[in-house]
Amino acid sequence: MIPLVKPYFPSRDILMPAIEEILYSGYVAEGKPVYDFEDKFKAYVGNENSIALHSGTDALHLAYILAGIKPGDEIISTPMTAEPTNTSIKMVGAKVVWGDVAPDNGLLDPKSVRELVTEKTKAIVVVHYAGMVCDMDEFNKISKEYNIPIIEDAAHALGSKYNRKMIGCNADYTIFSLQAIKHMTTVDGGFLTMKDPSQMDRARRLRWFGLSKNKSRMENDITEVGYKYAMNNVNATIGLVQMQNIEKLIGSYINNGLFYDETLKGIPGVELVRYNNNTEASYWLYTMKVEGRDNFCRMLEAEGISASPLHHRSDTHSIFNESKRELPNMERWYKSFVHIPCGWWVSEEDRQKIVDVIRKGW
Ligand SMILES: Cc1ncc(COP(=O)(O)O)c(C=O)c1O
């Protein structure tokens, strides 16, 4: 079976000595490997203001705190995502306001968002779902016009670009996930990047109980609740080894994605997505719309290929009952979108087989 997702780890002879060394080093909590990993990550996304965390969910929580979100505030978001984008809005006591999605790519639609902005709106969270990048030209305009920060959930979008620059160096806040099945995994892990360097010190204290690492424990004074969100040296060591191969790893997803964009064109029953202007996807999953999705998935499965929508829309969960509203484009998108395997494990032979099987019909 060609799976839809699969964790990538560098070869045993490179990774295992590094893990063994850190495990027996006497220092496995947050330390030098974490800061070295941060340096590599900063260079990769092109943003000095990046901190390593234990998960993407932690990064979302801290982004909402740093954006100044308070109980009762509203954040405009999308249901077309994994749950943590929105459950973490609840962590700061804010209300989720659902924007509708664009019918031709399932990404949050700026036109819908514009209609929802009120004086209660304190942030907009855009999700670069499956590695496709949202319409940042329009979202940046909205952000400027109403003075509302944009939080980018780029859990699926490491290596995606806007205006030829890496996602992670453009927005007020961007979060990444290094969880098991993402482009790059550290088993678990996350990153938060931000525009304003003056927020970095607070971000660092928030990730470690509210304590400052720049002072001794005796001199520390906790002035605000902090969390246990730090990355540890073991996860960071895996990250450091992963970074040696990052261009090639992400390049393999992109290469397969671009192949599908060309070869799936014009197949009856398949509708390819529209990519937004000035954006480049990193194809964490290959996304498209198909007629008769259940049959499509069954037919691929019979041929040894996984295909599925993967994520459950977030607005059906009871904790979001107060936010319920009609989302006609989401309704339609949700019935027909599907993912096919696109990552590093999909060989040239596999991807050709996938296209040939789809071309035969279902
Ligand atoms: C879109 C999205 N946002 C946030 C997260 C949270 O990341 P993590 O699992 O690292 O907490 C995930 C993944 O799990 C995700 O898919």
XYZ file of C-alpha atoms and ligand atoms in Angstrom:
378
model
C 0.000 0.000 0.000
C 1.351 3.468 -0.867
C 0.421 5.441 2.280
C -0.865 9.000 2.366
C 1.590 10.045 5.081
C 4.843 8.549 6.343
C 7.469 9.818 8.837
C 10.883 10.479 7.316
C 14.021 9.752 9.328
C 17.604 10.024 8.073
C 19.478 6.740 7.762
C 20.290 4.808 10.931
C 24.074 5.261 10.584
C 23.700 9.057 10.664
C 20.819 9.481 13.111
C 21.533 6.823 15.752
C 25.028 7.967 16.810
C 23.689 11.508 17.265
C 20.747 10.291 19.383
C 22.966 7.994 21.441
C 25.406 10.796 22.102
C 22.745 13.196 23.349
C 20.920 10.571 25.448
C 24.066 9.807 27.448
C 25.432 13.372 27.453
C 23.962 14.180 30.861
C 21.892 17.030 29.394
C 18.646 16.096 27.658
C 16.459 19.107 28.566
C 16.531 22.423 26.652
C 20.155 23.306 25.893
C 22.711 23.851 23.145
C 21.243 21.431 20.570
C 17.932 23.328 20.832
C 19.668 26.666 20.207
C 21.718 25.170 17.351
C 18.541 23.776 15.823
C 16.907 27.193 16.174
C 19.831 28.747 14.286
C 19.467 26.279 11.415
C 15.710 26.800 11.309
C 16.112 30.601 11.365
C 18.440 30.415 8.390
C 16.047 28.097 6.533
C 12.898 30.229 6.917
C 14.805 33.507 6.893
C 13.585 34.833 10.231
C 15.832 35.569 13.204
C 12.775 35.688 15.460
C 12.074 31.970 15.692
C 11.725 29.818 18.788
C 11.610 26.053 19.101
C 8.729 24.548 21.077
C 7.422 21.142 22.007
C 4.576 21.235 19.456
C 2.723 23.234 16.868
C -0.198 23.466 19.282
C 2.077 25.148 21.845
C 3.165 27.558 19.117
C -0.464 28.416 18.328
C -1.250 29.004 22.004
C 1.754 31.316 22.403
C 0.950 33.160 19.150
C -2.541 33.950 20.429
C -1.146 35.135 23.779
C 1.519 37.294 22.106
C -1.112 38.739 19.768
C -2.841 39.959 22.925
C -5.984 37.856 22.582
C -8.226 38.057 25.656
C -11.374 36.171 26.730
C -14.341 37.436 24.727
C -12.242 38.539 21.730
C -13.001 37.067 18.322
C -10.596 35.351 15.958
C -11.632 34.668 12.379
C -10.541 31.192 11.366
C -11.282 28.285 9.054
C -12.912 24.903 9.728
C -10.753 23.396 6.956
C -7.848 22.427 9.189
C -6.776 20.048 11.934
C -8.476 20.699 15.272
C -5.557 22.382 17.160
C -5.768 25.557 15.032
C -9.125 26.229 16.659
C -9.049 24.411 20.003
C -6.074 26.624 20.916
C -8.276 29.697 20.301
C -10.431 28.323 23.112
C -7.306 28.036 25.278
C -7.152 31.854 25.425
C -10.911 32.130 25.967
C -11.646 33.713 22.585
C -14.527 32.999 20.224
C -13.934 31.396 16.844
C -15.688 33.106 13.950
C -15.810 30.807 10.930
C -14.843 32.262 7.592
C -15.908 30.377 4.484
C -13.380 28.803 2.134
C -12.612 29.471 -1.516
C -14.553 26.890 -3.547
C -11.600 26.035 -5.786
C -8.907 25.301 -3.180
C -10.553 25.038 0.254
C -8.360 27.813 1.695
C -9.840 30.580 3.846
C -11.505 33.086 1.521
C -10.470 36.719 2.161
C -13.792 37.960 0.751
C -15.666 36.023 3.423
C -13.239 37.206 6.119
C -13.653 40.857 5.169
C -17.417 40.595 5.743
C -16.873 39.187 9.242
C -14.499 41.792 10.675
C -15.976 43.707 13.613
C -14.473 45.714 16.463
C -14.284 42.430 18.387
C -11.971 40.831 15.773
C -8.484 40.719 17.273
C -6.741 38.304 14.891
C -7.171 36.301 11.710
C -5.661 32.825 11.546
C -4.940 31.576 8.043
C -4.109 27.908 7.480
C -1.834 27.020 4.582
C -3.665 23.743 4.333
C -1.780 20.751 2.879
C 1.057 23.124 1.935
C -1.057 25.391 -0.313
C -0.604 29.053 0.572
C -3.565 31.334 1.358
C -4.238 34.517 -0.585
C -1.684 36.576 1.354
C -1.976 39.582 -1.002
C -5.563 40.025 0.193
C -5.018 38.987 3.815
C -2.174 41.477 4.169
C -4.459 44.221 2.841
C -7.166 43.314 5.367
C -4.595 43.206 8.172
C -3.308 46.685 7.306
C -6.718 48.200 6.734
C -8.167 47.065 10.074
C -4.904 46.818 12.032
C -5.510 43.143 12.856
C -2.588 40.697 13.169
C -2.364 37.659 10.912
C -1.375 34.344 12.446
C -0.266 31.832 9.860
C -0.800 28.184 10.697
C 1.937 26.682 8.548
C 1.881 23.264 10.232
C 1.551 21.790 6.716
C 3.597 24.405 4.916
C 7.272 24.163 5.790
C 9.064 25.152 2.580
C 6.029 26.869 0.998
C 6.643 30.375 -0.343
C 4.941 33.718 -0.693
C 6.500 36.318 -2.978
C 9.448 33.919 -3.438
C 10.239 34.016 0.295
C 9.746 31.198 2.735
C 6.536 31.150 4.743
C 7.628 32.092 8.251
C 9.306 35.389 7.447
C 6.311 37.408 6.245
C 3.577 37.419 8.877
C 3.084 38.785 12.386
C 3.210 35.189 13.664
C 3.727 31.858 11.926
C 3.567 28.433 13.514
C 5.079 25.176 12.296
C 4.572 21.597 13.463
C 7.330 18.977 13.530
C 4.913 16.242 14.605
C 5.274 12.675 13.336
C 3.807 12.935 9.852
C 4.780 16.462 8.837
C 7.349 17.259 6.091
C 10.090 17.280 8.721
C 9.552 15.505 12.013
C 11.443 15.614 15.288
C 8.948 13.002 16.626
C 7.150 15.972 18.181
C 8.087 19.602 17.991
C 7.065 23.014 16.792
C 8.288 26.473 15.893
C 6.897 29.947 16.343
C 8.270 32.744 14.200
C 7.324 36.396 14.581
C 7.892 39.796 13.047
C 8.584 41.814 16.177
C 11.956 40.983 17.810
C 10.922 42.746 21.022
C 8.426 39.915 21.696
C 11.097 37.209 21.684
C 12.074 37.604 25.318
C 8.448 37.222 26.460
C 7.992 34.261 24.117
C 11.028 32.540 25.671
C 9.694 33.099 29.193
C 6.252 31.826 28.211
C 7.791 28.581 26.988
C 9.472 27.924 30.332
C 7.060 28.469 33.253
C 7.369 32.266 32.964
C 11.025 32.081 34.047
C 13.913 33.819 32.313
C 16.910 31.684 31.338
C 19.057 34.834 31.450
C 18.941 34.973 35.269
C 19.558 32.472 38.023
C 16.512 30.787 39.552
C 17.025 32.858 42.734
C 16.924 36.163 40.840
C 13.898 35.217 38.756
C 10.502 36.801 39.266
C 7.531 35.260 37.451
C 5.258 38.081 36.324
C 2.942 36.101 34.084
C 1.849 32.466 33.814
C 4.180 30.506 31.569
C 4.012 26.962 30.266
C 6.144 23.854 29.845
C 6.442 24.274 26.089
C 10.205 23.987 25.553
C 11.749 21.637 23.055
C 14.232 19.182 24.569
C 17.721 18.294 23.355
C 16.677 14.872 22.077
C 14.005 16.231 19.727
C 16.375 19.050 18.732
C 19.139 16.560 17.911
C 16.779 14.758 15.537
C 15.930 18.161 14.065
C 19.588 19.039 13.577
C 20.153 15.827 11.628
C 16.937 16.394 9.629
C 18.110 19.896 8.670
C 21.112 18.417 6.837
C 18.688 17.016 4.275
C 15.868 19.531 4.383
C 16.086 20.947 0.841
C 16.098 17.469 -0.681
C 13.307 16.214 1.571
C 10.927 19.086 0.844
C 12.042 19.115 -2.779
C 10.746 15.548 -3.157
C 7.221 16.594 -2.095
C 7.306 19.600 -4.437
C 8.621 17.552 -7.329
C 5.793 15.030 -6.999
C 3.206 17.800 -6.550
C 4.307 19.592 -9.720
C 4.200 16.267 -11.592
C 0.554 15.724 -10.555
C -0.340 19.327 -11.464
C 0.733 18.557 -15.039
C -0.314 14.943 -15.490
C -3.744 15.030 -13.808
C -4.912 17.957 -15.972
C -8.029 17.297 -18.031
C -8.942 13.895 -16.534
C -12.752 13.589 -16.435
C -14.075 13.748 -12.855
C -10.914 15.446 -11.524
C -10.779 19.160 -10.746
C -7.355 20.525 -9.850
C -7.020 23.264 -7.237
C -6.206 26.911 -7.941
C -2.986 28.144 -6.334
C -3.055 31.749 -5.131
C -1.020 34.462 -6.871
C 2.590 34.876 -5.726
C 2.541 31.581 -3.843
C 4.406 28.281 -4.145
C 3.014 25.186 -2.435
C 5.190 22.623 -0.676
C 2.606 19.856 -1.266
C 2.544 18.178 2.124
C -0.474 16.340 0.672
C -1.618 16.514 -2.914
C -5.109 18.037 -2.856
C -7.778 17.988 -5.562
C -11.519 17.642 -6.040
C -13.101 14.519 -7.488
C -16.590 13.434 -8.455
C -17.797 10.328 -6.630
C -15.134 10.502 -3.937
C -16.080 7.285 -2.122
C -15.731 5.252 -5.303
C -12.508 7.075 -6.152
C -10.959 6.169 -2.776
C -12.194 2.563 -2.965
C -10.796 2.139 -6.464
C -7.378 3.517 -5.449
C -7.330 1.362 -2.334
C -8.001 -1.741 -4.462
C -4.886 -0.763 -6.441
C -2.776 -0.419 -3.283
C -2.929 3.384 -3.035
C -4.262 5.326 -0.013
C -6.494 8.289 -0.751
C -8.739 10.171 1.666
C -9.850 13.627 2.822
C -7.760 13.042 6.015
C -9.118 15.944 8.111
C -12.528 16.348 9.703
C -13.984 19.855 9.488
C -13.533 21.628 12.824
C -16.862 23.457 13.054
C -18.869 20.311 13.862
C -17.310 19.920 17.332
C -19.600 20.799 20.245
C -17.079 23.190 21.822
C -17.646 25.449 18.807
C -21.471 25.397 19.009
C -21.632 29.145 19.724
C -19.829 29.793 16.418
C -22.179 27.809 14.124
C -23.001 29.489 10.815
C -23.771 28.562 7.241
C -20.669 28.006 5.111
C -21.961 27.137 1.636
C -18.557 26.861 -0.068
C -17.203 24.693 2.747
C -20.236 22.413 2.353
C -19.437 21.840 -1.306
C -15.669 21.618 -0.916
C -15.990 19.123 1.940
C -17.961 16.663 -0.201
C -15.421 16.421 -2.995
C -11.865 17.194 -1.824
C -9.398 14.350 -1.523
C -5.679 13.760 -1.015
C -3.390 11.348 -2.816
C 0.147 10.348 -1.713
C 2.775 12.929 -2.661
C 5.667 12.724 -0.177
C 9.275 11.499 -0.181
C 8.215 7.804 -0.255
C 6.360 8.201 -3.582
C 8.813 7.147 -6.296
C 8.631 8.209 -9.954
C 7.207 4.771 -10.690
C 4.591 5.095 -7.913
C 3.397 8.510 -9.022
C 3.071 7.374 -12.645
C 1.080 4.355 -11.458
C -1.201 6.648 -9.407
C -1.878 8.845 -12.448
C -2.468 5.839 -14.731
C -4.911 4.306 -12.267
C -6.841 7.602 -11.951
C -6.890 8.003 -15.735
C -8.660 4.626 -16.065
C -11.645 6.079 -14.163
C -13.635 4.896 -11.128
C -3.063 22.538 10.604
C -2.458 22.100 11.892
N -2.238 23.022 12.846
C -1.671 22.701 14.018
C -1.282 21.410 14.295
C -0.692 21.113 15.631
O 0.593 20.650 15.558
P 1.175 19.656 16.682
O 0.601 18.300 16.409
O 2.649 19.731 16.451
O 0.773 20.184 17.993
C -1.476 20.414 13.321
C -1.065 19.009 13.489
O -1.206 18.246 14.260
C -2.079 20.765 12.093
O -2.298 19.846 11.146
